[in-house]
Amino acid sequence: MHRLLHTTLILCTCLLLGSGLYAQPGKETHQSRLLKELRAIAERPPYLTSDTRSTPSAPGTMVSPALQLQLQKELARRKSKPALTARPGGQCEDTSFVKLIGLKNAVVYVQTLTTTADDGVLVGLLMWDSTKNLPQPSWIQYGVLARLDPRGEIEWVKQFDDLSNTPQNLMYINGVFELTNGDIVCSASWNTDGSSSVYNTLIYRLDRNGNERWRNTFKSNVGIFNSPSGTFTFDLEGVTEGLNGDLIIAGTTRSNLSSGKMETIARLNNAGKLVWDANYLNYGTDGSYRFGAEGISAMVQNGEVILIGISHGTNNPVTSGAINISRLRYSDGTTINNRFFRPIYPDKNLEFYKGFSFWKNQWQRLNNGHYVFSGVLYADLSGLSTVGDHFGVVEFDAQFNLVDAYSIGSTLKSNYYNSKIDFSSSGKGLFTILEYIGSYVGNVYFGSIENKQILKERKAYIEGGMPGNNGFAIFKDKSYAYVQTNFQLDAATNATSYFEFRKMHDSDT
């Protein structure tokens, strides 16, 4: 492990949207017209279809024997050394430490993670056996869910796979969520056709120990003017509990032919079967080009469904994206009303850069009843020579009225795909920025924030490949862990990849 170094980088908070941010619940705005134009799509019969014939069976003979042995043998009883081995990176002089959790003869990518109510860490992974006798070992991939304790020790591992005898099986866990009773909902993208980039969506409900309660497979049949039915994949981004055991799921449906992303929300019954779904687009009926929409989260409040998403604006004319908060009828998902919040600046290019980007956004309910929307801004994505803003934070009260908005910025030139910000229900936020130095070398900056005050800054020099899809776990004592894929070569174990568990405290010296 490389000793954590405290950075001298001064991270600043400044107004992101300020007085320019506004809500228009009743006026016929440009963006509300867009949603009304497409209401017919949202309220027609379901496009998210379920096909149990395509649902993979329980894990079995398709699993690589070597990986099966590594991941499952004696793991639950902890009577032998788990194959996902935690290798201490060396204890630091303070209370922080780093562990590298790796696989022999395999490749593993972190895809998603979440912190449980009892301070567990659920990590969704993509994995393949690098020793398989295939033209490309990555043609057979497995979804893996691991639960860690607050010190990065492995508590259990569940491996998902399908039994279809196909030359390719591409599967990765891309969403993990904990329900109030401790059950786990996780989603995976799954494809057995190497010539297609369209994925089925698998949704699993597990108990707190990873045992399966039910599973279902979904495929989107929606189509728009330049992306016909059959070209869309649904990615799950949020889950909430509904009435009578229902689940409300929210996410983004994307096409493999264009940027035609749309917000998707659906209601599942207590067995995971589809009741209804609705799709909201940021596309004009005349075919004009826009950046699409993205579903972030959902809630059930006062017998209604609340959908939180982003309408991503357009480039002609330059229009910033808007956070949308939509009330829907619980019975069928039809729209009651929409509210939009977006930055307004005289300089339209600046306004655009102040908007939230794709796939990097989070909605979090706070303990005081407020809500925080946070994410990575287009300014971070654009690769500007002098990046002013990396992250945006917008706070709403319990009635979804604007309370505050600000950004977190620096003079660093960051790598967008590693930028990440998360908030916990306590109101504490964590963020990270990668400063790329060279191949397998970079400085990783970390910061913690609360009440718009930077509490802690630090910098770590890391030698290892660091792709995105990283994340934070925030624990009850306000300590936290950073989890990141880390590629390294290790002759002693023949391992080519790890994921890193980096534990940190604001009190570290």
XYZ file of C-alpha atoms in Angstrom:
509
model
C 0.000 0.000 0.000
C 1.136 3.503 -0.687
C 0.917 5.800 2.269
C -1.992 8.207 2.063
C -0.754 11.733 1.535
C -2.744 14.774 2.466
C -3.362 16.955 -0.530
C -2.828 20.683 -0.552
C -5.522 20.995 -3.183
C -8.026 23.628 -2.102
C -11.501 22.453 -3.042
C -14.062 25.205 -3.148
C -17.807 25.321 -2.806
C -19.654 27.837 -4.897
C -23.172 28.409 -6.102
C -24.145 25.891 -8.736
C -27.586 27.097 -9.576
C -28.100 29.800 -6.983
C -30.939 32.192 -7.530
C -30.997 31.061 -11.134
C -32.503 27.714 -10.184
C -36.245 27.776 -10.340
C -39.259 25.515 -10.292
C -42.197 25.828 -12.658
C -44.946 23.537 -11.463
C -47.755 25.124 -13.428
C -46.444 27.040 -16.418
C -46.410 25.525 -19.897
C -42.625 25.454 -20.231
C -40.711 24.069 -23.167
C -39.731 20.971 -21.225
C -43.207 20.319 -19.871
C -44.496 20.423 -23.442
C -41.934 17.780 -24.360
C -43.308 15.421 -21.762
C -46.902 16.141 -22.758
C -46.099 15.400 -26.393
C -44.893 11.985 -25.302
C -47.551 11.200 -22.740
C -49.149 8.757 -25.171
C -45.996 6.656 -25.096
C -45.924 6.762 -21.316
C -49.550 5.678 -20.956
C -49.893 3.026 -23.634
C -49.755 -0.701 -22.693
C -46.490 -1.898 -21.106
C -43.289 -1.879 -23.143
C -41.214 -3.561 -20.463
C -42.114 -7.198 -21.024
C -41.294 -10.240 -18.938
C -40.234 -13.551 -20.490
C -39.726 -16.302 -17.940
C -38.490 -18.631 -20.700
C -35.418 -16.430 -20.959
C -34.797 -16.351 -17.233
C -31.586 -18.210 -16.370
C -31.798 -21.116 -13.997
C -30.009 -21.473 -10.707
C -26.196 -21.653 -10.730
C -24.904 -25.005 -11.929
C -22.676 -26.755 -14.406
C -21.830 -23.751 -16.612
C -19.807 -22.231 -13.803
C -16.047 -22.546 -14.161
C -15.065 -25.270 -11.652
C -12.016 -23.303 -10.533
C -14.011 -20.163 -9.847
C -16.836 -22.152 -8.314
C -14.356 -23.618 -5.869
C -12.836 -20.228 -5.143
C -16.075 -18.417 -4.557
C -18.275 -20.931 -2.799
C -16.406 -23.811 -1.146
C -16.544 -23.424 2.624
C -17.064 -19.681 2.230
C -20.307 -19.515 4.207
C -18.776 -21.458 7.105
C -15.471 -19.565 6.907
C -13.567 -22.787 7.603
C -11.108 -22.203 4.793
C -9.431 -19.236 3.240
C -11.920 -17.614 0.846
C -10.895 -17.427 -2.787
C -11.747 -13.770 -2.834
C -8.748 -13.090 -0.630
C -8.275 -9.815 1.172
C -4.603 -8.890 0.985
C -3.633 -6.198 3.516
C -1.857 -3.376 1.803
C 0.005 -2.581 5.027
C -1.326 -0.678 7.994
C -0.952 3.076 7.841
C 0.211 5.127 10.806
C -3.304 6.467 11.228
C -6.601 4.592 11.327
C -6.858 4.156 7.566
C -5.891 1.025 5.686
C -6.134 -0.520 2.237
C -6.981 -4.084 1.259
C -6.760 -5.586 -2.209
C -9.390 -8.287 -2.730
C -8.457 -10.426 -5.712
C -9.107 -13.539 -7.747
C -6.585 -16.044 -9.027
C -6.631 -16.532 -12.800
C -9.580 -14.239 -13.225
C -10.575 -10.678 -13.994
C -12.969 -8.760 -11.767
C -14.575 -5.331 -12.194
C -16.480 -3.362 -9.566
C -19.841 -2.369 -11.045
C -21.897 -0.979 -8.153
C -22.090 -0.945 -4.366
C -24.342 0.088 -1.513
C -24.105 0.307 2.281
C -26.626 -1.688 4.314
C -28.445 -0.551 7.451
C -26.156 -2.722 9.616
C -22.939 -1.325 8.060
C -22.407 -4.093 5.538
C -21.085 -3.304 2.063
C -22.733 -4.986 -0.931
C -20.470 -4.972 -3.985
C -21.769 -5.966 -7.429
C -19.053 -7.353 -9.685
C -18.399 -8.554 -13.209
C -16.021 -11.503 -13.418
C -14.564 -13.898 -15.959
C -12.144 -16.837 -15.850
C -8.956 -15.838 -17.671
C -7.941 -19.512 -18.116
C -11.005 -20.616 -20.103
C -10.233 -22.229 -23.448
C -12.022 -19.623 -25.554
C -10.874 -17.246 -28.312
C -11.699 -14.526 -25.778
C -12.082 -15.588 -22.114
C -14.324 -12.567 -21.544
C -16.986 -14.191 -23.735
C -18.230 -16.032 -20.631
C -18.878 -13.548 -17.824
C -20.463 -14.025 -14.430
C -22.295 -11.637 -12.165
C -21.082 -11.736 -8.568
C -22.460 -10.144 -5.400
C -20.168 -9.950 -2.366
C -20.977 -8.708 1.126
C -18.139 -7.172 3.145
C -18.016 -5.937 6.718
C -16.790 -2.407 7.620
C -13.172 -3.661 7.655
C -13.355 -5.188 4.203
C -13.619 -8.791 5.419
C -15.702 -11.029 3.170
C -18.911 -12.290 4.796
C -20.441 -14.082 1.827
C -20.335 -14.264 -1.959
C -23.114 -15.135 -4.390
C -22.370 -15.961 -8.004
C -25.029 -15.594 -10.709
C -24.822 -17.378 -14.038
C -27.022 -18.829 -16.766
C -27.125 -22.401 -18.026
C -27.780 -21.705 -21.700
C -25.267 -23.543 -23.860
C -24.174 -20.512 -25.858
C -20.728 -19.466 -27.094
C -21.102 -16.207 -25.231
C -22.677 -15.243 -21.944
C -22.227 -11.591 -20.982
C -23.579 -10.714 -17.557
C -22.785 -8.065 -14.989
C -24.428 -6.773 -11.817
C -25.244 -3.076 -12.291
C -27.551 -2.254 -9.386
C -27.752 -3.315 -5.716
C -30.371 -2.006 -3.263
C -31.384 -2.893 0.294
C -35.033 -2.967 1.394
C -36.261 -2.050 4.882
C -36.476 -5.700 6.010
C -32.890 -6.384 4.926
C -33.806 -8.080 1.649
C -31.643 -7.224 -1.345
C -32.737 -6.310 -4.855
C -30.051 -6.548 -7.488
C -30.182 -6.185 -11.243
C -27.964 -7.524 -13.985
C -27.578 -6.943 -17.695
C -27.459 -10.215 -19.622
C -26.752 -11.061 -23.260
C -25.986 -14.359 -25.008
C -25.791 -12.900 -28.527
C -22.328 -11.585 -29.281
C -23.549 -9.794 -32.399
C -26.002 -7.634 -30.429
C -25.401 -4.876 -27.905
C -28.976 -5.157 -26.585
C -29.220 -6.704 -23.115
C -32.004 -8.332 -21.132
C -32.457 -7.059 -17.583
C -32.446 -9.618 -14.774
C -33.940 -8.549 -11.444
C -33.367 -10.680 -8.348
C -34.819 -10.440 -4.868
C -32.584 -12.038 -2.241
C -32.764 -12.360 1.508
C -30.141 -10.627 3.667
C -27.819 -13.639 3.315
C -27.945 -13.707 -0.473
C -30.462 -16.541 -0.834
C -32.795 -16.079 -3.773
C -36.499 -15.344 -3.209
C -37.429 -14.716 -6.847
C -35.979 -13.621 -10.165
C -37.403 -12.279 -13.405
C -36.145 -11.226 -16.818
C -37.300 -8.049 -18.566
C -36.796 -6.686 -22.051
C -37.860 -3.302 -23.396
C -39.903 -3.248 -26.600
C -40.225 0.535 -26.788
C -39.231 2.303 -30.002
C -38.786 5.883 -31.205
C -38.341 7.511 -34.578
C -34.655 6.636 -35.076
C -34.400 3.583 -32.799
C -36.970 0.855 -33.470
C -38.293 -1.685 -31.013
C -35.681 -4.268 -30.132
C -32.771 -1.835 -29.862
C -33.312 -0.732 -26.248
C -31.865 -1.956 -22.938
C -33.292 -1.072 -19.517
C -30.769 -0.217 -16.758
C -32.122 -0.217 -13.206
C -31.024 2.814 -11.128
C -33.446 2.957 -8.197
C -35.797 0.701 -6.201
C -38.370 1.572 -3.551
C -41.015 -0.426 -1.719
C -44.631 0.046 -2.708
C -47.933 -1.153 -1.277
C -48.703 -4.787 -0.437
C -45.198 -6.011 -1.206
C -44.887 -4.204 -4.546
C -41.593 -2.816 -5.797
C -41.326 0.422 -7.773
C -38.263 0.401 -10.020
C -36.800 3.367 -11.888
C -34.022 3.603 -14.414
C -32.937 4.475 -17.915
C -33.867 2.763 -21.155
C -31.158 3.304 -23.771
C -30.822 2.444 -27.435
C -27.796 0.899 -29.113
C -28.441 3.068 -32.200
C -28.618 6.600 -30.816
C -28.564 8.738 -27.689
C -32.270 8.067 -27.288
C -32.273 7.576 -23.541
C -35.565 7.744 -21.690
C -36.764 7.674 -18.105
C -38.479 4.409 -17.271
C -40.499 3.594 -14.184
C -42.365 0.368 -13.479
C -44.422 -1.270 -10.774
C -43.775 -4.934 -9.929
C -46.006 -7.049 -7.712
C -44.765 -9.035 -4.712
C -43.590 -11.837 -7.017
C -41.611 -9.503 -9.254
C -44.135 -9.556 -12.116
C -44.813 -6.412 -14.119
C -48.008 -4.466 -13.321
C -47.331 -1.347 -15.425
C -44.493 0.708 -16.834
C -44.111 4.239 -18.216
C -41.414 5.788 -20.405
C -40.645 9.513 -20.614
C -38.529 10.889 -23.431
C -36.708 14.125 -24.139
C -37.292 13.903 -27.894
C -39.492 16.075 -30.070
C -42.144 14.539 -32.266
C -40.491 16.210 -35.260
C -37.340 14.137 -34.814
C -35.175 16.974 -33.552
C -32.036 15.886 -31.729
C -31.970 16.083 -27.953
C -29.897 14.398 -25.270
C -32.563 12.134 -23.860
C -33.725 11.567 -20.290
C -32.557 9.450 -17.375
C -34.456 7.883 -14.486
C -32.606 8.224 -11.173
C -34.880 7.151 -8.326
C -38.467 6.657 -7.167
C -40.493 6.931 -3.971
C -44.015 6.169 -2.801
C -45.571 9.100 -0.954
C -49.207 9.678 0.047
C -50.354 6.823 -2.164
C -48.588 8.246 -5.230
C -45.385 7.346 -7.038
C -42.695 10.039 -7.210
C -40.238 9.726 -10.112
C -36.928 11.595 -9.965
C -34.968 11.975 -13.162
C -33.136 14.265 -15.540
C -34.227 15.688 -18.868
C -30.798 16.267 -20.415
C -31.485 19.296 -22.604
C -30.353 19.865 -26.174
C -27.520 21.383 -28.185
C -29.603 23.399 -30.653
C -30.359 25.762 -29.124
C -28.008 25.106 -26.204
C -30.312 24.206 -23.307
C -29.246 22.894 -19.931
C -30.753 19.750 -18.501
C -33.369 19.812 -15.757
C -33.999 17.731 -12.658
C -37.574 16.528 -12.956
C -39.752 15.479 -10.022
C -42.936 13.846 -11.312
C -46.040 12.698 -9.440
C -47.671 9.582 -10.909
C -50.811 7.622 -10.058
C -49.983 4.449 -8.184
C -52.642 2.427 -9.999
C -51.349 2.869 -13.546
C -48.414 5.321 -13.642
C -50.220 8.137 -15.427
C -48.858 11.627 -14.839
C -50.376 13.950 -12.220
C -47.854 16.778 -12.602
C -44.176 17.542 -13.256
C -41.735 20.029 -11.753
C -38.430 21.036 -13.354
C -35.300 22.556 -11.811
C -32.409 23.691 -13.965
C -29.566 26.254 -13.985
C -30.127 29.616 -15.671
C -27.129 31.736 -16.718
C -26.731 34.497 -19.329
C -23.881 32.506 -20.881
C -25.621 29.451 -22.329
C -22.406 27.440 -22.603
C -21.706 28.034 -18.910
C -25.305 27.106 -18.173
C -24.847 23.833 -20.023
C -21.628 22.976 -18.162
C -23.424 23.624 -14.859
C -25.869 20.815 -15.661
C -25.687 17.204 -14.506
C -24.128 14.619 -16.804
C -25.094 10.979 -17.492
C -24.950 7.904 -15.223
C -23.300 9.747 -12.328
C -26.262 11.034 -10.310
C -27.809 10.126 -6.964
C -30.981 10.926 -5.011
C -30.745 10.540 -1.233
C -33.315 11.088 1.512
C -31.786 12.762 4.575
C -32.600 12.037 8.197
C -34.176 15.508 8.551
C -36.736 14.707 5.828
C -34.969 16.695 3.115
C -33.556 15.256 -0.111
C -30.223 15.701 -1.878
C -29.665 15.349 -5.612
C -25.947 15.099 -6.399
C -23.823 14.152 -9.367
C -21.003 14.894 -11.780
C -21.366 17.986 -13.962
C -20.769 18.408 -17.686
C -17.869 20.724 -16.789
C -16.060 17.649 -15.459
C -16.966 15.584 -18.520
C -15.983 18.205 -21.078
C -12.255 17.979 -20.391
C -11.806 21.739 -20.158
C -8.200 22.822 -19.659
C -9.228 24.582 -16.448
C -12.073 22.680 -14.845
C -14.106 24.904 -12.549
C -16.757 22.472 -11.377
C -16.667 18.732 -10.808
C -19.828 18.069 -8.799
C -23.218 19.625 -8.190
C -25.394 19.323 -5.084
C -29.054 20.399 -4.878
C -31.108 20.140 -1.678
C -34.925 20.004 -1.523
C -37.287 20.074 1.444
C -39.895 17.396 2.149
C -42.321 19.027 -0.332
C -39.611 19.160 -3.042
C -39.099 22.907 -2.796
C -35.593 24.162 -3.470
C -33.509 24.751 -0.315
C -29.947 25.151 -1.587
C -27.626 24.408 -4.503
C -23.852 24.533 -4.875
C -20.948 22.995 -6.741
C -17.597 21.518 -5.734
C -14.710 22.507 -7.958
C -10.951 22.748 -8.288
C -8.247 23.577 -10.829
C -7.515 19.886 -11.426
C -7.931 18.310 -14.843
C -9.852 15.217 -13.821
C -10.734 11.943 -15.499
C -14.540 12.039 -15.679
C -15.021 8.271 -15.562
C -13.481 8.084 -12.084
C -15.242 11.144 -10.631
C -17.802 10.173 -8.013
C -19.881 11.834 -5.300
C -22.177 10.160 -2.768
C -24.222 11.362 0.206
C -25.462 9.351 3.165
C -28.725 9.911 5.007
C -26.769 11.755 7.721
C -25.995 14.519 5.222
C -22.324 13.658 4.930
C -20.952 13.621 1.401
C -17.842 12.009 -0.090
C -16.227 12.649 -3.434
C -13.207 11.481 -5.402
C -11.294 12.758 -8.426
C -8.586 10.945 -10.420
C -5.670 12.953 -11.774
C -4.262 10.789 -14.571
C -0.450 10.702 -14.678
C 0.322 7.807 -17.002
C -0.475 4.188 -17.725
C -1.384 2.463 -14.433
C -0.344 5.548 -12.421
C -2.457 8.340 -10.982
C -3.210 10.598 -8.035
C -6.589 9.953 -6.447
C -8.030 12.846 -4.438
C -10.636 12.310 -1.733
C -12.781 14.792 0.128
C -15.562 14.711 2.705
C -18.164 17.440 3.050
C -21.035 18.314 5.392
C -23.155 21.467 5.548
C -21.160 22.832 2.584
C -17.917 22.615 4.585
C -14.959 20.544 3.411
C -14.114 18.358 6.421
C -11.142 16.423 5.107
C -8.915 16.359 2.021
C -6.328 13.764 1.098
C -4.394 12.425 -1.864
C -3.239 8.881 -2.646
C -0.678 7.939 -5.288
C -1.784 4.643 -6.814
C 0.051 2.324 -9.191
C -2.570 0.221 -10.885
C -5.243 0.376 -13.549
C -8.264 2.241 -12.192
C -11.357 2.082 -14.424
C -14.561 3.776 -13.318
C -17.602 2.295 -11.561
C -16.124 3.070 -8.160
C -18.093 4.009 -5.089
C -18.233 4.848 -1.388
C -19.626 3.120 1.669
C -20.479 5.471 4.550
C -20.836 3.892 7.992
C -22.810 4.896 11.069
C -19.738 6.261 12.853
C -19.137 8.463 9.744
C -16.039 6.518 8.770
C -16.101 5.490 5.142
C -14.602 3.166 2.564
C -13.741 3.676 -1.074
C -14.101 0.654 -3.363
C -12.396 0.683 -6.764
C -11.283 -1.836 -9.382
C -7.492 -2.082 -9.325
C -5.549 -3.944 -12.023
C -2.125 -5.221 -10.996
C 0.163 -8.065 -11.986
C 1.240 -10.331 -9.145
C 3.536 -13.259 -9.937
C 2.971 -14.818 -6.530
C -0.738 -15.379 -7.050
C -1.085 -15.138 -10.850
C -3.788 -12.582 -10.163
C -4.366 -9.889 -12.753
C -7.042 -7.894 -11.009
C -8.273 -6.869 -7.600
C -10.770 -4.537 -6.156
C -9.514 -2.139 -3.545
C -11.159 -1.512 -0.169
C -9.737 1.727 1.261
C -10.983 2.563 4.768
C -10.754 6.217 5.871
C -11.702 8.517 8.757
C -11.855 12.285 8.955
C -9.815 12.045 12.175
C -6.825 10.539 10.372
C -3.571 12.395 10.861
